[in-house]
PDB file of C-alpha atoms and ligand atoms in Angstrom:
ATOM      1  CA  MET A 830     -16.211   2.309  18.947  1.00 60.00           C
ATOM      2  CA  ALA A 831     -16.459  -1.369  18.023  1.00 73.00           C
ATOM      3  CA  GLN A 832     -16.687  -4.684  19.830  1.00 75.00           C
ATOM      4  CA  SER A 833     -13.308  -6.369  19.734  1.00 80.00           C
ATOM      5  CA  SER A 834     -12.365  -9.983  19.170  1.00 79.00           C
ATOM      6  CA  ILE A 835      -8.998  -9.315  20.832  1.00 84.00           C
ATOM      7  CA  GLU A 836      -8.849 -11.605  23.873  1.00 85.00           C
ATOM      8  CA  TRP A 837      -7.436  -9.046  26.333  1.00 88.00           C
ATOM      9  CA  THR A 838      -9.898  -6.228  25.712  1.00 90.00           C
ATOM     10  CA  GLU A 839     -13.633  -5.585  25.183  1.00 92.00           C
ATOM     11  CA  MET A 840     -13.872  -2.686  22.787  1.00 94.00           C
ATOM     12  CA  THR A 841     -11.755  -0.527  20.538  1.00 96.00           C
ATOM     13  CA  TRP A 842     -11.796   3.275  20.320  1.00 98.00           C
ATOM     14  CA  ASN A 843      -9.884   5.021  17.559  1.00 98.00           C
ATOM     15  CA  PRO A 844      -9.542   8.786  17.993  1.00 98.00           C
ATOM     16  CA  THR A 845      -6.647   8.588  15.529  1.00 98.00           C
ATOM     17  CA  THR A 846      -6.155   6.363  12.497  1.00 98.00           C
ATOM     18  CA  GLY A 847      -3.218   5.523  10.250  1.00 98.00           C
ATOM     19  CA  CYS A 848       0.426   4.816  10.937  1.00 98.00           C
ATOM     20  CA  THR A 849       3.799   3.949   9.390  1.00 98.00           C
ATOM     21  CA  LYS A 850       5.896   0.869   9.992  1.00 98.00           C
ATOM     22  CA  ILE A 851       8.675   1.167  12.522  1.00 98.00           C
ATOM     23  CA  SER A 852       9.970  -2.296  13.414  1.00 98.00           C
ATOM     24  CA  ALA A 853       9.781  -6.005  12.544  1.00 97.00           C
ATOM     25  CA  GLY A 854       6.533  -6.475  14.455  1.00 97.00           C
ATOM     26  CA  CYS A 855       4.796  -4.214  11.920  1.00 97.00           C
ATOM     27  CA  LYS A 856       5.436  -6.545   8.962  1.00 96.00           C
ATOM     28  CA  PHE A 857       1.865  -7.847   8.654  1.00 96.00           C
ATOM     29  CA  CYS A 858       0.167  -4.877  10.355  1.00 96.00           C
ATOM     30  CA  TYR A 859      -3.495  -5.694  10.926  1.00 94.00           C
ATOM     31  CA  ALA A 860      -4.439  -2.003  11.068  1.00 97.00           C
ATOM     32  CA  GLU A 861      -2.977  -1.398   7.617  1.00 97.00           C
ATOM     33  CA  ILE A 862      -4.909  -4.307   6.096  1.00 96.00           C
ATOM     34  CA  MET A 863      -8.139  -3.255   7.820  1.00 96.00           C
ATOM     35  CA  SER A 864      -7.744   0.406   6.807  1.00 98.00           C
ATOM     36  CA  LYS A 865      -7.536  -0.620   3.161  1.00 97.00           C
ATOM     37  CA  ARG A 866     -10.636  -2.767   3.530  1.00 97.00           C
ATOM     38  CA  LEU A 867     -12.598  -0.015   5.305  1.00 97.00           C
ATOM     39  CA  GLN A 868     -11.555   2.525   2.678  1.00 97.00           C
ATOM     40  CA  ALA A 869     -12.819   0.205  -0.056  1.00 97.00           C
ATOM     41  CA  MET A 870     -16.108  -0.108   1.846  1.00 97.00           C
ATOM     42  CA  GLY A 871     -16.440   3.687   1.795  1.00 97.00           C
ATOM     43  CA  VAL A 872     -16.082   4.243   5.546  1.00 97.00           C
ATOM     44  CA  GLU A 873     -15.490   8.012   5.906  1.00 96.00           C
ATOM     45  CA  LYS A 874     -12.955   7.724   8.721  1.00 96.00           C
ATOM     46  CA  TYR A 875     -10.689   5.663   6.472  1.00 97.00           C
ATOM     47  CA  LYS A 876     -11.031   7.685   3.273  1.00 97.00           C
ATOM     48  CA  ASP A 877      -7.287   8.438   3.435  1.00 97.00           C
ATOM     49  CA  ASN A 878      -6.488   4.767   3.946  1.00 98.00           C
ATOM     50  CA  PHE A 879      -3.504   4.409   6.319  1.00 98.00           C
ATOM     51  CA  GLU A 880      -2.413   8.077   6.414  1.00 98.00           C
ATOM     52  CA  VAL A 881      -2.134   9.406   9.964  1.00 98.00           C
ATOM     53  CA  ARG A 882      -5.319  11.313  10.861  1.00 98.00           C
ATOM     54  CA  THR A 883      -6.865  12.687  14.045  1.00 98.00           C
ATOM     55  CA  HIS A 884     -10.636  12.538  14.609  1.00 98.00           C
ATOM     56  CA  GLU A 885     -11.992  15.254  16.900  1.00 98.00           C
ATOM     57  CA  ASP A 886     -15.532  13.881  16.668  1.00 97.00           C
ATOM     58  CA  SER A 887     -14.407  10.521  18.102  1.00 98.00           C
ATOM     59  CA  LEU A 888     -13.356  12.236  21.328  1.00 98.00           C
ATOM     60  CA  ARG A 889     -16.980  12.392  22.502  1.00 98.00           C
ATOM     61  CA  ILE A 890     -17.604   8.654  22.193  1.00 97.00           C
ATOM     62  CA  PRO A 891     -16.410   7.413  25.636  1.00 97.00           C
ATOM     63  CA  TYR A 892     -18.823   9.845  27.339  1.00 97.00           C
ATOM     64  CA  THR A 893     -21.734   7.971  25.753  1.00 96.00           C
ATOM     65  CA  TRP A 894     -20.951   4.472  27.074  1.00 95.00           C
ATOM     66  CA  LYS A 895     -23.445   3.498  29.760  1.00 91.00           C
ATOM     67  CA  HIS A 896     -21.451   0.741  31.484  1.00 93.00           C
ATOM     68  CA  SER A 897     -17.796   0.337  32.444  1.00 94.00           C
ATOM     69  CA  LYS A 898     -15.679  -0.893  29.560  1.00 94.00           C
ATOM     70  CA  VAL A 899     -12.183  -2.171  28.977  1.00 95.00           C
ATOM     71  CA  VAL A 900     -11.097  -0.285  25.883  1.00 97.00           C
ATOM     72  CA  PHE A 901      -8.143  -0.720  23.542  1.00 97.00           C
ATOM     73  CA  VAL A 902      -7.245   2.814  22.400  1.00 98.00           C
ATOM     74  CA  ASN A 903      -6.073   3.121  18.801  1.00 95.00           C
ATOM     75  CA  SER A 904      -6.175  -0.413  17.481  1.00 96.00           C
ATOM     76  CA  MET A 905      -5.889   1.259  14.040  1.00 97.00           C
ATOM     77  CA  SER A 906      -2.990   3.575  14.787  1.00 98.00           C
ATOM     78  CA  ASP A 907      -0.213   4.467  17.239  1.00 98.00           C
ATOM     79  CA  LEU A 908      -1.100   7.366  19.547  1.00 98.00           C
ATOM     80  CA  PHE A 909       2.544   8.409  19.928  1.00 98.00           C
ATOM     81  CA  HIS A 910       3.309   8.546  16.207  1.00 98.00           C
ATOM     82  CA  LYS A 911       5.367  11.656  15.400  1.00 98.00           C
ATOM     83  CA  ASP A 912       2.617  13.044  13.161  1.00 98.00           C
ATOM     84  CA  ILE A 913       0.053  13.137  15.940  1.00 98.00           C
ATOM     85  CA  PRO A 914       0.315  16.569  17.588  1.00 98.00           C
ATOM     86  CA  LEU A 915       0.931  16.622  21.319  1.00 98.00           C
ATOM     87  CA  ASP A 916      -2.170  18.788  21.699  1.00 98.00           C
ATOM     88  CA  PHE A 917      -4.299  15.994  20.312  1.00 98.00           C
ATOM     89  CA  ILE A 918      -2.634  13.363  22.516  1.00 98.00           C
ATOM     90  CA  LYS A 919      -3.474  15.635  25.455  1.00 98.00           C
ATOM     91  CA  LYS A 920      -7.106  15.779  24.364  1.00 98.00           C
ATOM     92  CA  VAL A 921      -7.255  11.955  24.250  1.00 98.00           C
ATOM     93  CA  PHE A 922      -5.806  11.848  27.769  1.00 98.00           C
ATOM     94  CA  VAL A 923      -8.358  14.365  29.055  1.00 98.00           C
ATOM     95  CA  VAL A 924     -11.141  12.096  27.764  1.00 98.00           C
ATOM     96  CA  MET A 925      -9.566   9.136  29.574  1.00 98.00           C
ATOM     97  CA  ASN A 926      -9.054  11.224  32.739  1.00 98.00           C
ATOM     98  CA  GLU A 927     -12.690  12.300  32.694  1.00 98.00           C
ATOM     99  CA  ASN A 928     -13.968   8.733  32.315  1.00 97.00           C
ATOM    100  CA  PRO A 929     -12.469   6.836  35.284  1.00 96.00           C
ATOM    101  CA  GLN A 930     -15.235   4.241  35.073  1.00 95.00           C
ATOM    102  CA  HIS A 931     -13.527   2.778  31.988  1.00 96.00           C
ATOM    103  CA  VAL A 932     -10.114   1.144  31.613  1.00 96.00           C
ATOM    104  CA  PHE A 933      -8.196   2.503  28.632  1.00 97.00           C
ATOM    105  CA  GLN A 934      -5.386   0.335  27.264  1.00 97.00           C
ATOM    106  CA  VAL A 935      -2.926   2.340  25.171  1.00 98.00           C
ATOM    107  CA  LEU A 936      -0.261   0.417  23.269  1.00 98.00           C
ATOM    108  CA  THR A 937       2.645   1.965  21.375  1.00 98.00           C
ATOM    109  CA  LYS A 938       5.822   1.102  19.540  1.00 98.00           C
ATOM    110  CA  ARG A 939       6.939   4.752  19.846  1.00 98.00           C
ATOM    111  CA  ALA A 940       8.221   4.386  23.401  1.00 98.00           C
ATOM    112  CA  GLU A 941      10.777   7.142  22.979  1.00 98.00           C
ATOM    113  CA  ARG A 942       8.119   9.734  22.154  1.00 98.00           C
ATOM    114  CA  LEU A 943       5.949   8.403  24.955  1.00 98.00           C
ATOM    115  CA  PHE A 944       8.818   9.090  27.331  1.00 98.00           C
ATOM    116  CA  GLU A 945       9.428  12.545  25.838  1.00 98.00           C
ATOM    117  CA  VAL A 946       5.861  13.696  26.449  1.00 98.00           C
ATOM    118  CA  HIS A 947       4.757  11.648  29.469  1.00 98.00           C
ATOM    119  CA  LYS A 948       5.224  14.492  31.947  1.00 98.00           C
ATOM    120  CA  GLU A 949       2.741  16.606  30.030  1.00 98.00           C
ATOM    121  CA  LEU A 950      -0.011  14.022  30.452  1.00 98.00           C
ATOM    122  CA  LYS A 951      -2.155  13.188  33.452  1.00 98.00           C
ATOM    123  CA  TRP A 952      -1.786   9.516  34.357  1.00 98.00           C
ATOM    124  CA  THR A 953      -4.985   8.471  36.087  1.00 97.00           C
ATOM    125  CA  HIS A 954      -5.345   4.889  37.373  1.00 96.00           C
ATOM    126  CA  ASN A 955      -7.640   3.864  34.551  1.00 96.00           C
ATOM    127  CA  ILE A 956      -4.955   4.345  31.886  1.00 98.00           C
ATOM    128  CA  TRP A 957      -2.902   1.216  31.237  1.00 98.00           C
ATOM    129  CA  MET A 958       0.144   2.058  29.162  1.00 98.00           C
ATOM    130  CA  GLY A 959       1.880  -0.641  27.132  1.00 98.00           C
ATOM    131  CA  VAL A 960       4.722  -1.051  24.667  1.00 98.00           C
ATOM    132  CA  SER A 961       5.096  -3.764  22.024  1.00 98.00           C
ATOM    133  CA  VAL A 962       8.179  -5.941  22.375  1.00 98.00           C
ATOM    134  CA  GLU A 963       8.395  -8.446  19.547  1.00 98.00           C
ATOM    135  CA  ASN A 964      12.100  -9.295  19.841  1.00 98.00           C
ATOM    136  CA  GLU A 965      15.291  -8.278  21.625  1.00 98.00           C
ATOM    137  CA  LYS A 966      16.065  -5.484  19.172  1.00 98.00           C
ATOM    138  CA  VAL A 967      13.313  -3.330  20.639  1.00 98.00           C
ATOM    139  CA  ILE A 968      13.800  -4.200  24.293  1.00 98.00           C
ATOM    140  CA  LYS A 969      14.764  -0.592  25.061  1.00 98.00           C
ATOM    141  CA  ARG A 970      11.092   0.296  24.785  1.00 98.00           C
ATOM    142  CA  ILE A 971      10.643  -1.274  28.220  1.00 98.00           C
ATOM    143  CA  ASP A 972      13.115   1.185  29.767  1.00 98.00           C
ATOM    144  CA  TYR A 973      11.255   4.154  28.318  1.00 98.00           C
ATOM    145  CA  LEU A 974       7.911   2.813  29.554  1.00 98.00           C
ATOM    146  CA  SER A 975       9.341   2.046  32.995  1.00 98.00           C
ATOM    147  CA  LYS A 976      10.410   5.663  33.413  1.00 98.00           C
ATOM    148  CA  THR A 977       6.944   7.085  32.726  1.00 98.00           C
ATOM    149  CA  LYS A 978       4.360   8.032  35.321  1.00 96.00           C
ATOM    150  CA  ALA A 979       1.815   5.512  34.006  1.00 98.00           C
ATOM    151  CA  LYS A 980       0.108   3.780  36.944  1.00 97.00           C
ATOM    152  CA  VAL A 981      -0.325   0.467  35.140  1.00 97.00           C
ATOM    153  CA  LYS A 982       2.366  -0.627  32.704  1.00 98.00           C
ATOM    154  CA  PHE A 983       2.260  -3.579  30.340  1.00 98.00           C
ATOM    155  CA  LEU A 984       4.118  -5.321  27.533  1.00 98.00           C
ATOM    156  CA  SER A 985       2.590  -6.830  24.439  1.00 98.00           C
ATOM    157  CA  CYS A 986       5.012  -9.489  23.187  1.00 98.00           C
ATOM    158  CA  GLU A 987       3.035 -10.095  20.026  1.00 97.00           C
ATOM    159  CA  PRO A 988       3.875 -11.168  17.453  1.00 97.00           C
ATOM    160  CA  LEU A 989       6.649 -12.834  19.413  1.00 98.00           C
ATOM    161  CA  ILE A 990       9.303 -13.481  16.771  1.00 98.00           C
ATOM    162  CA  GLY A 991      12.383 -14.058  18.904  1.00 98.00           C
ATOM    163  CA  PRO A 992      13.456 -15.045  22.418  1.00 98.00           C
ATOM    164  CA  LEU A 993      13.266 -12.457  25.226  1.00 98.00           C
ATOM    165  CA  PRO A 994      15.451 -13.986  27.935  1.00 97.00           C
ATOM    166  CA  LYS A 995      16.265 -10.783  29.825  1.00 93.00           C
ATOM    167  CA  LEU A 996      13.095  -8.796  30.319  1.00 97.00           C
ATOM    168  CA  ASN A 997      13.312  -5.994  32.845  1.00 97.00           C
ATOM    169  CA  LEU A 998       9.984  -6.503  34.596  1.00 98.00           C
ATOM    170  CA  LYS A 999      10.682  -4.483  37.742  1.00 97.00           C
ATOM    171  CA  LYS A1000       8.116  -1.783  36.905  1.00 97.00           C
ATOM    172  CA  ILE A1001       5.841  -3.915  34.730  1.00 98.00           C
ATOM    173  CA  ASP A1002       2.383  -5.100  35.852  1.00 97.00           C
ATOM    174  CA  TRP A1003       1.244  -7.234  32.955  1.00 97.00           C
ATOM    175  CA  VAL A1004       2.695  -9.180  30.005  1.00 98.00           C
ATOM    176  CA  ILE A1005       0.702 -10.414  26.994  1.00 98.00           C
ATOM    177  CA  VAL A1006       2.285 -13.025  24.721  1.00 98.00           C
ATOM    178  CA  GLY A1007       1.006 -14.127  21.323  1.00 97.00           C
ATOM    179  CA  GLY A1008       2.172 -15.682  18.091  1.00 97.00           C
ATOM    180  CA  GLU A1009       1.711 -14.240  14.633  1.00 96.00           C
ATOM    181  CA  SER A1010      -1.205 -15.360  12.473  1.00 92.00           C
ATOM    182  CA  GLY A1011      -2.027 -14.907   8.778  1.00 88.00           C
ATOM    183  CA  HIS A1012      -0.848 -16.416   5.490  1.00 90.00           C
ATOM    184  CA  THR A1013       2.896 -16.492   6.169  1.00 94.00           C
ATOM    185  CA  PRO A1014       3.303 -16.140   9.934  1.00 96.00           C
ATOM    186  CA  ARG A1015       6.737 -16.145  11.484  1.00 96.00           C
ATOM    187  CA  PRO A1016       6.960 -19.053  13.924  1.00 95.00           C
ATOM    188  CA  MET A1017       6.916 -18.680  17.702  1.00 97.00           C
ATOM    189  CA  ASN A1018       9.003 -21.166  19.678  1.00 96.00           C
ATOM    190  CA  SER A1019       7.228 -22.589  22.741  1.00 97.00           C
ATOM    191  CA  ASP A1020      10.461 -22.250  24.747  1.00 98.00           C
ATOM    192  CA  TRP A1021      10.327 -18.466  24.270  1.00 98.00           C
ATOM    193  CA  VAL A1022       6.795 -18.409  25.705  1.00 98.00           C
ATOM    194  CA  LEU A1023       7.636 -20.627  28.671  1.00 98.00           C
ATOM    195  CA  ASP A1024      10.683 -18.529  29.438  1.00 98.00           C
ATOM    196  CA  ILE A1025       8.615 -15.304  29.516  1.00 98.00           C
ATOM    197  CA  GLN A1026       6.031 -17.031  31.692  1.00 98.00           C
ATOM    198  CA  GLU A1027       8.759 -18.033  34.116  1.00 98.00           C
ATOM    199  CA  GLN A1028      10.137 -14.481  34.238  1.00 98.00           C
ATOM    200  CA  CYS A1029       6.637 -13.195  35.004  1.00 98.00           C
ATOM    201  CA  LYS A1030       6.291 -15.720  37.814  1.00 97.00           C
ATOM    202  CA  THR A1031       9.631 -14.733  39.316  1.00 98.00           C
ATOM    203  CA  ASN A1032       8.728 -11.042  39.211  1.00 97.00           C
ATOM    204  CA  ASP A1033       5.106 -11.475  40.276  1.00 96.00           C
ATOM    205  CA  VAL A1034       3.788 -10.055  37.016  1.00 97.00           C
ATOM    206  CA  ALA A1035       0.373 -10.971  35.536  1.00 97.00           C
ATOM    207  CA  PHE A1036       0.762 -13.209  32.473  1.00 97.00           C
ATOM    208  CA  PHE A1037      -1.729 -13.437  29.605  1.00 97.00           C
ATOM    209  CA  PHE A1038      -1.224 -15.978  26.844  1.00 97.00           C
ATOM    210  CA  LYS A1039      -3.235 -14.762  23.865  1.00 96.00           C
ATOM    211  CA  GLN A1040      -2.665 -17.342  21.142  1.00 96.00           C
ATOM    212  CA  TRP A1041      -0.200 -19.600  19.330  1.00 97.00           C
ATOM    213  CA  GLY A1042      -1.157 -18.001  16.012  1.00 94.00           C
ATOM    214  CA  GLY A1043      -0.012 -19.659  12.801  1.00 93.00           C
ATOM    215  CA  LYS A1044      -1.902 -20.213   9.556  1.00 93.00           C
ATOM    216  CA  ASN A1045      -4.881 -21.632  11.405  1.00 94.00           C
ATOM    217  CA  LYS A1046      -4.953 -19.693  14.647  1.00 93.00           C
ATOM    218  CA  LYS A1047      -8.329 -21.075  15.667  1.00 92.00           C
ATOM    219  CA  ALA A1048      -7.110 -24.664  15.454  1.00 93.00           C
ATOM    220  CA  ASN A1049      -3.845 -23.823  17.218  1.00 95.00           C
ATOM    221  CA  GLY A1050      -5.781 -22.212  20.034  1.00 95.00           C
ATOM    222  CA  ARG A1051      -4.427 -20.632  23.196  1.00 96.00           C
ATOM    223  CA  LEU A1052      -3.650 -23.459  25.580  1.00 97.00           C
ATOM    224  CA  LEU A1053      -0.240 -23.460  27.178  1.00 96.00           C
ATOM    225  CA  ASN A1054       0.685 -26.621  29.050  1.00 92.00           C
ATOM    226  CA  GLY A1055      -2.959 -27.665  28.752  1.00 95.00           C
ATOM    227  CA  GLN A1056      -4.490 -24.524  30.232  1.00 96.00           C
ATOM    228  CA  THR A1057      -5.330 -20.918  29.468  1.00 96.00           C
ATOM    229  CA  TYR A1058      -3.540 -18.028  31.148  1.00 96.00           C
ATOM    230  CA  ASP A1059      -5.760 -14.944  31.324  1.00 95.00           C
ATOM    231  CA  GLU A1060      -4.238 -13.013  34.196  1.00 95.00           C
ATOM    232  CA  MET A1061      -4.829  -9.251  34.234  1.00 93.00           C
ATOM    233  CA  PRO A1062      -3.435  -6.424  36.373  1.00 92.00           C
ATOM    234  CA  GLU A1063      -5.639  -5.379  39.249  1.00 79.00           C
ATOM    235  CA  THR A1064      -7.949  -2.588  38.194  1.00 64.00           C
ATOM    236  CA  LEU A1065      -8.168   0.557  40.245  1.00 52.00           C
ATOM    237  CA  LEU A1066     -11.196   2.168  38.692  1.00 51.00           C
ATOM    238  CA  GLN A1067     -12.579   5.482  39.861  1.00 49.00           C
ATOM    239  CA  GLU A1068      -9.672   6.197  42.177  1.00 46.00           C
ATOM    240  CA  SER A1069      -8.214   8.606  39.767  1.00 42.00           C
ATOM    241  CA  VAL A1070     -10.287  11.769  39.820  1.00 40.00           C
TER     242      VAL A1070
HETATM  243  S1  LIG B1475       3.062   0.594  14.951  1.00 95.90           S
HETATM  244 FE1  LIG B1475       1.250  -0.736  15.030  1.00 95.90          FE
HETATM  245  S2  LIG B1475      -0.276   0.331  13.777  1.00 95.90           S
HETATM  246 FE2  LIG B1475       1.722   1.228  13.288  1.00 95.90          FE
HETATM  247  S3  LIG B1475       2.422   0.091  11.482  1.00 95.90           S
HETATM  248 FE3  LIG B1475       3.289  -0.903  13.311  1.00 95.90          FE
HETATM  249  S4  LIG B1475       1.833  -2.535  13.824  1.00 95.90           S
HETATM  250 FE4  LIG B1475       0.788  -1.101  12.425  1.00 95.90          FE
END
């Protein structure tokens, strides 16, 4: 587990590592870059670089945290990748089920597989399930997520690389929006952000504006219309067991 600089979470926990690219949002995958770096540093968990791997020994980690945490699960991977056996996904869910004092945020681009297996998983209140929606081409992911039994459902529209004028937010609790950062970031139009914010307002959905991104993300900051938007879904900790 590691402290996270990601604005909408506290910590990361990576029971699996590695992935393969699946859509336009993956172009400058942070996990891929970091895996390479960690491999070069000799970190055992990343000895196979960005190959998909499961880590049984990491399953014990959440039991050791003394205080309640908000945890991003698999910042270095995608839990619903086809190469991660369902049995292992189930083990990750059991850990989350047995630790209702923590919020676990799981984010995937493999919404179809999530839908395929969701009935085999126990969806306690502390599991927030999200899909990435970077442009209209992948909007179907929202339908798959909406049909699952997840108690808290969210969208990560980051990196937002196109307009999303028709989001189906009926079953969605939370939307995160952010622009791409790095050396050659694809631009995010402020109208796209304002439009998503408006849709969230209309549907009474929590809205979190993460960042503008760009080449100098620090300088560009995270103010929207002169203020920050850090709304979160209501947490229902410890109601799940
Ligand atoms: S799904 Fe996520 S972790 Fe996998 S390649 Fe794409 S951005 Fe990277």
